[in-house]
mmCIF file of C-alpha atoms in Angstrom:
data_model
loop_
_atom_site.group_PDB
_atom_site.id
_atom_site.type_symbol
_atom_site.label_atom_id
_atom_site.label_comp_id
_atom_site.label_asym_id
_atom_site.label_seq_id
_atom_site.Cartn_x
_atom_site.Cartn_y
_atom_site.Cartn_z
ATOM 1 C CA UNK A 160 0.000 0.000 0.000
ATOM 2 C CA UNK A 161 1.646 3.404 -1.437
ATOM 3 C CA UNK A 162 1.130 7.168 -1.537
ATOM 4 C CA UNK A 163 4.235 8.506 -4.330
ATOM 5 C CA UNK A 164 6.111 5.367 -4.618
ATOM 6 C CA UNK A 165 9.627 5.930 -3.982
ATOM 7 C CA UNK A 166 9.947 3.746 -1.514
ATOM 8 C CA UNK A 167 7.553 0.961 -3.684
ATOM 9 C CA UNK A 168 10.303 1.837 -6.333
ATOM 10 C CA UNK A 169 13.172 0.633 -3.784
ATOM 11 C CA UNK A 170 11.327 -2.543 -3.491
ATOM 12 C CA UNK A 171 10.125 -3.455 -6.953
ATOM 13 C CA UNK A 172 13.689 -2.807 -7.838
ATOM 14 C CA UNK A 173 15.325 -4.999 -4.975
ATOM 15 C CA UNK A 174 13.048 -8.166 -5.870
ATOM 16 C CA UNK A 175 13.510 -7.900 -9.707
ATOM 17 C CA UNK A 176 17.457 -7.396 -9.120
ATOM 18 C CA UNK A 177 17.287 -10.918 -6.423
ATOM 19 C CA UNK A 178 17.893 -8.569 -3.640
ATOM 20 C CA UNK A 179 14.400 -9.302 -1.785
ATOM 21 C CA UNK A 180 14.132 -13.072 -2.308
ATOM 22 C CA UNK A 181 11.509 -15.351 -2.708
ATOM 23 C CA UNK A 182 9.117 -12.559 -3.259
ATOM 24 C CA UNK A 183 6.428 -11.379 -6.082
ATOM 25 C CA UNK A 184 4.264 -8.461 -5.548
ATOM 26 C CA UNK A 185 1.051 -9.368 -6.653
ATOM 27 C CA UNK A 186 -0.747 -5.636 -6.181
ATOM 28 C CA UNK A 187 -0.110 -1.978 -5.126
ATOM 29 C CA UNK A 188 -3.122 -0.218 -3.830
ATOM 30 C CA UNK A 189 -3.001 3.211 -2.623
ATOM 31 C CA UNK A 190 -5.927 5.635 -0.853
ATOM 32 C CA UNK A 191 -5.312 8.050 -3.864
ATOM 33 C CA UNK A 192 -6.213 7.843 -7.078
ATOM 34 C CA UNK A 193 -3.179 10.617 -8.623
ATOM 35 C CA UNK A 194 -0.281 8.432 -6.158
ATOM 36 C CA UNK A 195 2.795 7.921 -8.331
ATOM 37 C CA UNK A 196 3.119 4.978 -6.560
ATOM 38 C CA UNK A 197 0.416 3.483 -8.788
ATOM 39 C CA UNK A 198 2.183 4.613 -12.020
ATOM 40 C CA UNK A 199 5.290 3.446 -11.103
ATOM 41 C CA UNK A 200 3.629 -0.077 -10.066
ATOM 42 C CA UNK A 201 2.003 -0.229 -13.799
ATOM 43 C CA UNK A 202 5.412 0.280 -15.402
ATOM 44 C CA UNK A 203 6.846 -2.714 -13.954
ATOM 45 C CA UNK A 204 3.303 -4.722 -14.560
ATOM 46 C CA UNK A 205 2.331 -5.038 -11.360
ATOM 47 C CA UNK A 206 -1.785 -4.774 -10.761
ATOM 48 C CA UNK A 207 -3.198 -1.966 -9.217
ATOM 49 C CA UNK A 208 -6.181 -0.683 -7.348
ATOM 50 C CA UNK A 209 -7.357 2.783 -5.733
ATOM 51 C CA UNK A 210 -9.060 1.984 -2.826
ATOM 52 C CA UNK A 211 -10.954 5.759 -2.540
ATOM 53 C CA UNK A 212 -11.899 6.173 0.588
ATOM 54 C CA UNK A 213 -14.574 9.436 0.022
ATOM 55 C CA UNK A 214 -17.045 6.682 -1.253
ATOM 56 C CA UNK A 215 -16.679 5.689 1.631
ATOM 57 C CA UNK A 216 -17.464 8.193 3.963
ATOM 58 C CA UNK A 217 -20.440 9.247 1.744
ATOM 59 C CA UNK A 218 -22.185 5.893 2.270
ATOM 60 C CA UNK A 219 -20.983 5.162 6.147
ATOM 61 C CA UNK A 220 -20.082 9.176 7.287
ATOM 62 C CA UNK A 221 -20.310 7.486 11.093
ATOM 63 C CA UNK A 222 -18.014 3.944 10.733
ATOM 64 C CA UNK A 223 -16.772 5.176 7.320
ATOM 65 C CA UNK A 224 -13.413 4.207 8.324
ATOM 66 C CA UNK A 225 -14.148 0.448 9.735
ATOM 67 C CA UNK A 226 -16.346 0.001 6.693
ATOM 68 C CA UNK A 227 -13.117 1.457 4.301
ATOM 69 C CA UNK A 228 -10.698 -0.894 5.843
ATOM 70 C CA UNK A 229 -12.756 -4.157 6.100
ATOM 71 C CA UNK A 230 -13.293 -3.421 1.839
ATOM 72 C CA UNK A 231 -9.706 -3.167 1.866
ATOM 73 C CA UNK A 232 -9.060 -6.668 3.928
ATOM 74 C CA UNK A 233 -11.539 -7.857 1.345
ATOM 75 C CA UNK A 234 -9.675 -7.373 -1.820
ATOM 76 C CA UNK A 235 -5.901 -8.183 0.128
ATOM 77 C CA UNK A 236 -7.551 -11.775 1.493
ATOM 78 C CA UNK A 237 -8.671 -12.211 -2.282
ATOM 79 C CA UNK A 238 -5.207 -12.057 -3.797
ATOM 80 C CA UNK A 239 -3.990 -14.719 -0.872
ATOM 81 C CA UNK A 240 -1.107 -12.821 0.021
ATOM 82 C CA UNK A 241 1.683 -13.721 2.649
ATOM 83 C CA UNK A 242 2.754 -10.155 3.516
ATOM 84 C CA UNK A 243 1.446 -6.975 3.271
ATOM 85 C CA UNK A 244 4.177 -3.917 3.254
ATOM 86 C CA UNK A 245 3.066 -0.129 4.117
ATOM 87 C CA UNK A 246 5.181 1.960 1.869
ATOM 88 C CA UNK A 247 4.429 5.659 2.163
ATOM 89 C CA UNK A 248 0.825 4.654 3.071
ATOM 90 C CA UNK A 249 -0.411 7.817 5.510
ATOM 91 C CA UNK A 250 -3.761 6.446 6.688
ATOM 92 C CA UNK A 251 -3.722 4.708 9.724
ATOM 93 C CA UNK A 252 -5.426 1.233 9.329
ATOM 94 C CA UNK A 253 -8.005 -0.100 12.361
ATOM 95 C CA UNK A 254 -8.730 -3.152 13.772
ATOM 96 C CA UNK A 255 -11.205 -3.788 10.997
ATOM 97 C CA UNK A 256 -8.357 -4.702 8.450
ATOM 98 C CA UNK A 257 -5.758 -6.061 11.154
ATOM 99 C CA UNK A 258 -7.897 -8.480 12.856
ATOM 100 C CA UNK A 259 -9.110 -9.866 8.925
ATOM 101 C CA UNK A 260 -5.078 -10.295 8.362
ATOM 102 C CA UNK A 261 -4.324 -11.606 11.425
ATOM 103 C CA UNK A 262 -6.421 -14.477 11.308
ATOM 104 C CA UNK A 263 -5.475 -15.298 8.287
ATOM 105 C CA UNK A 264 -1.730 -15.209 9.629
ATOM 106 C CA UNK A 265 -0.935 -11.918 7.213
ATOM 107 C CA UNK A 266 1.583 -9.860 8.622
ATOM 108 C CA UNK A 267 1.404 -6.374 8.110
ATOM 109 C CA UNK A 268 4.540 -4.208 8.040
ATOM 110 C CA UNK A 269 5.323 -0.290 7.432
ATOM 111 C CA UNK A 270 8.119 2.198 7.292
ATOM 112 C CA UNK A 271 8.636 4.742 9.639
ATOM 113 C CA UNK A 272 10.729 7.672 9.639
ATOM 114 C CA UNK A 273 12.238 7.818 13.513
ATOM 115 C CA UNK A 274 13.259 5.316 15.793
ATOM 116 C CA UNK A 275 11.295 3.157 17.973
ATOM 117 C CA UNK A 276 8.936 5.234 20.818
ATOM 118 C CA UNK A 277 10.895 8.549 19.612
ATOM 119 C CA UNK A 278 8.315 10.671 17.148
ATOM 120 C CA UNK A 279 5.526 8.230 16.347
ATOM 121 C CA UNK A 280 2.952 9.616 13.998
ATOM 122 C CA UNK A 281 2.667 12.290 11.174
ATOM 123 C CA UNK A 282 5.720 14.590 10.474
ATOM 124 C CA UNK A 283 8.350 12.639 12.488
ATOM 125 C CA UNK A 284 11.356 14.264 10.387
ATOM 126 C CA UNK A 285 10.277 17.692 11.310
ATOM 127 C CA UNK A 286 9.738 16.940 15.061
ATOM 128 C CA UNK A 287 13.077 15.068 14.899
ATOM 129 C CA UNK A 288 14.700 18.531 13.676
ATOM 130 C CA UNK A 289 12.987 20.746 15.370
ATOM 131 C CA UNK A 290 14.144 18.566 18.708
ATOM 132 C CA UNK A 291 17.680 18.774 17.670
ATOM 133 C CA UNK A 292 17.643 22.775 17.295
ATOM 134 C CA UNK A 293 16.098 22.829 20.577
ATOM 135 C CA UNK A 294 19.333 20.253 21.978
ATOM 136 C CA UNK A 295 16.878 17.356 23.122
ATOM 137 C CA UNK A 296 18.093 14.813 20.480
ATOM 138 C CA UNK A 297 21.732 14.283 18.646
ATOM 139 C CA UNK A 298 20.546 11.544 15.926
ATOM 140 C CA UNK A 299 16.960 10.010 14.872
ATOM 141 C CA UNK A 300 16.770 7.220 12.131
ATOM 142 C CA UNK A 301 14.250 4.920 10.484
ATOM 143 C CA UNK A 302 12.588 1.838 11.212
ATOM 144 C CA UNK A 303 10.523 -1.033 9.832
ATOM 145 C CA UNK A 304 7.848 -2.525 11.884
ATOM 146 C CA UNK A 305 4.772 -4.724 12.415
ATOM 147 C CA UNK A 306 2.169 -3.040 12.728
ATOM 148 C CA UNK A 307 -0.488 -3.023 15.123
ATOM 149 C CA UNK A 308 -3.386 -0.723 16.284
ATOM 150 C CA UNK A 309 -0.837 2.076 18.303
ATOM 151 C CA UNK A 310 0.239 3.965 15.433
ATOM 152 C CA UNK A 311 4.194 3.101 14.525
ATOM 153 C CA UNK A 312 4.541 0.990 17.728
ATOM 154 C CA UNK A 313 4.678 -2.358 16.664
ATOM 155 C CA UNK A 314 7.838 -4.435 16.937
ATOM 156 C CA UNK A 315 11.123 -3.302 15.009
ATOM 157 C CA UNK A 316 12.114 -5.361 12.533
ATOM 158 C CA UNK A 317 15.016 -3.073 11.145
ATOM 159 C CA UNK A 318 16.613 -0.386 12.506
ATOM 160 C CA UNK A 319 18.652 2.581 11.555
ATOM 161 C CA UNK A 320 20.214 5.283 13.098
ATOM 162 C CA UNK A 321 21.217 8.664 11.418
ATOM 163 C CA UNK A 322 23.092 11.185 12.863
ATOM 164 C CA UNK A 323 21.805 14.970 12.505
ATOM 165 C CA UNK A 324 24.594 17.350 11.490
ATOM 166 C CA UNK A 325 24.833 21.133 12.561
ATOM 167 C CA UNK A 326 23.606 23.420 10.093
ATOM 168 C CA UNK A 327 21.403 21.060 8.409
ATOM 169 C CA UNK A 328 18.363 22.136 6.903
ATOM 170 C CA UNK A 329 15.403 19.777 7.466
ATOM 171 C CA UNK A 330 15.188 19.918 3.297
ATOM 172 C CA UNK A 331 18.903 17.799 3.625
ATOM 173 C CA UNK A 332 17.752 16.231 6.876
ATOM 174 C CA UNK A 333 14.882 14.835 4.462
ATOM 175 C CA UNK A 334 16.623 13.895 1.659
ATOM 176 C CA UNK A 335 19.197 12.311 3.915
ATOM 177 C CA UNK A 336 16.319 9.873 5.737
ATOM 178 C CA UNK A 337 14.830 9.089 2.417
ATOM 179 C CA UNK A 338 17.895 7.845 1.161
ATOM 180 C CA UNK A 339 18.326 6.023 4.465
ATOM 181 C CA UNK A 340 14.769 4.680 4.312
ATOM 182 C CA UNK A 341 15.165 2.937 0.840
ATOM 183 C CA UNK A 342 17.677 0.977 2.747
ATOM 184 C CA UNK A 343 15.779 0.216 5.715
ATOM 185 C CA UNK A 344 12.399 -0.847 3.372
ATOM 186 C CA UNK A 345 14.033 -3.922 1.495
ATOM 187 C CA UNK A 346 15.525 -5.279 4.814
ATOM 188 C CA UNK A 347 12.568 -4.861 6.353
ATOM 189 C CA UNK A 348 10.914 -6.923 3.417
ATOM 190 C CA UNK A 349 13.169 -9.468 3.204
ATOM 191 C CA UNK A 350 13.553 -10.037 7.274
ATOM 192 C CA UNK A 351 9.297 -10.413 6.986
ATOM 193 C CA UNK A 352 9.512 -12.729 4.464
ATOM 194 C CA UNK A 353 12.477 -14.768 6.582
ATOM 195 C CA UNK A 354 10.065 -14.427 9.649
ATOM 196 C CA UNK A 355 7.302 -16.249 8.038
ATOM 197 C CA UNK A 356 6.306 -19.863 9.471
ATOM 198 C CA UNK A 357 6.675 -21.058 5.839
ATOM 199 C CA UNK A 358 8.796 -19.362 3.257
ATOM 200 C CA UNK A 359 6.915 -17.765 0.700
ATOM 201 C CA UNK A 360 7.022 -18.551 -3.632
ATOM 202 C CA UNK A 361 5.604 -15.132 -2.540
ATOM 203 C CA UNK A 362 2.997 -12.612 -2.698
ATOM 204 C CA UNK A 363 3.345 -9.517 -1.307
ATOM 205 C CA UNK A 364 0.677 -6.437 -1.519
#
């Protein structure tokens, strides 16, 4: 699941170079219909689906979000994956898609811009500057995790630490993590896959 793709990018290109192993992504969907993510996903012939979420909360404005994410447990169950990786997806997914994938035994996994308990939630590489011009923090990083219902506290699966260096603008603070989280994504991936009770021929949303 993908907003602009760069980090879907990192991926497609680790498991069509042998990177990520034993893997095949079967479909990208994304919460927006313009995502680059989605374009970048067709170029390499991967299926696609926007998943749009205002039909949603025209027909259910008071669950619109439970009914959103059990459709979206819906189509994932239907293409039988064995992992599903967050990459760049920004809406926060409740218990009526996890609870569908965990009883199936689907992992779900995302990438998250700070280390573990430090700036969960949205704009974490802003707080992480903003916390270093104030002296509170020397270094943040990047993690991948499992995810569960608390927002970007599920257990690490990768790690990485990156120092923050005087003078730096959050713009190269950015660009810095981003290059840092391409990195962090196919580890993540692969260390999923390597996690699983069986190893996949493999399927990944």
């Amino acid at each position: 699941m993908v907003a602009q793709g760069t980090n879907l990018q990192a991926i497609i290109d680790a498991v069509k170079s042998g990177q990520i192993q034993n893997a095949e992504i079967v479909r990208v969907v994304s919460n927006r219909v313009k995502a680059f993510g989605l374009q970048r996903a067709r170029d390499a012939g991967i299926p696609t689906f926007y998943h749009n979420l205002m039909k949603y909360r025209e027909l259910s404005p008071e669950n619109f979000r439970e009914a959103y994410d059990e459709a979206l447990a819906e189509l994932i169950l239907g293409d039988n994956p064995n992992l599903v990786v967050c990459a760049g997806y920004m809406l926060i997914v409740t218990e009526a898609f996890l609870n569908p994938m965990a009883k199936a035994g689907i992992p779900a996994i995302n990438l998250h811009p700070a280390l573990p308990g430090a700036f969960n939630g949205i704009n974490a590489i802003q707080r992480a500057h903003q916390a270093f011009q104030e002296g509170k923090i020397t270094k943040t990083g990047c993690m991948m995790h499992y995810v569960i219902t608390e927002v970007d506290a599920g257990e690490p699966l990768v790690i990485k630490e990156l120092d923050i260096q005087q003078g730096e603008t959050l713009a190269q603070l950015e660009e810095r993590m981003h290059n840092l989280e391409w990195v962090a994504i196919v580890e993540g991936v692969q260390r999923a896959i390597n996690n699983l009770s069986e190893v996949p021929t493999g399927p990944m949303e």
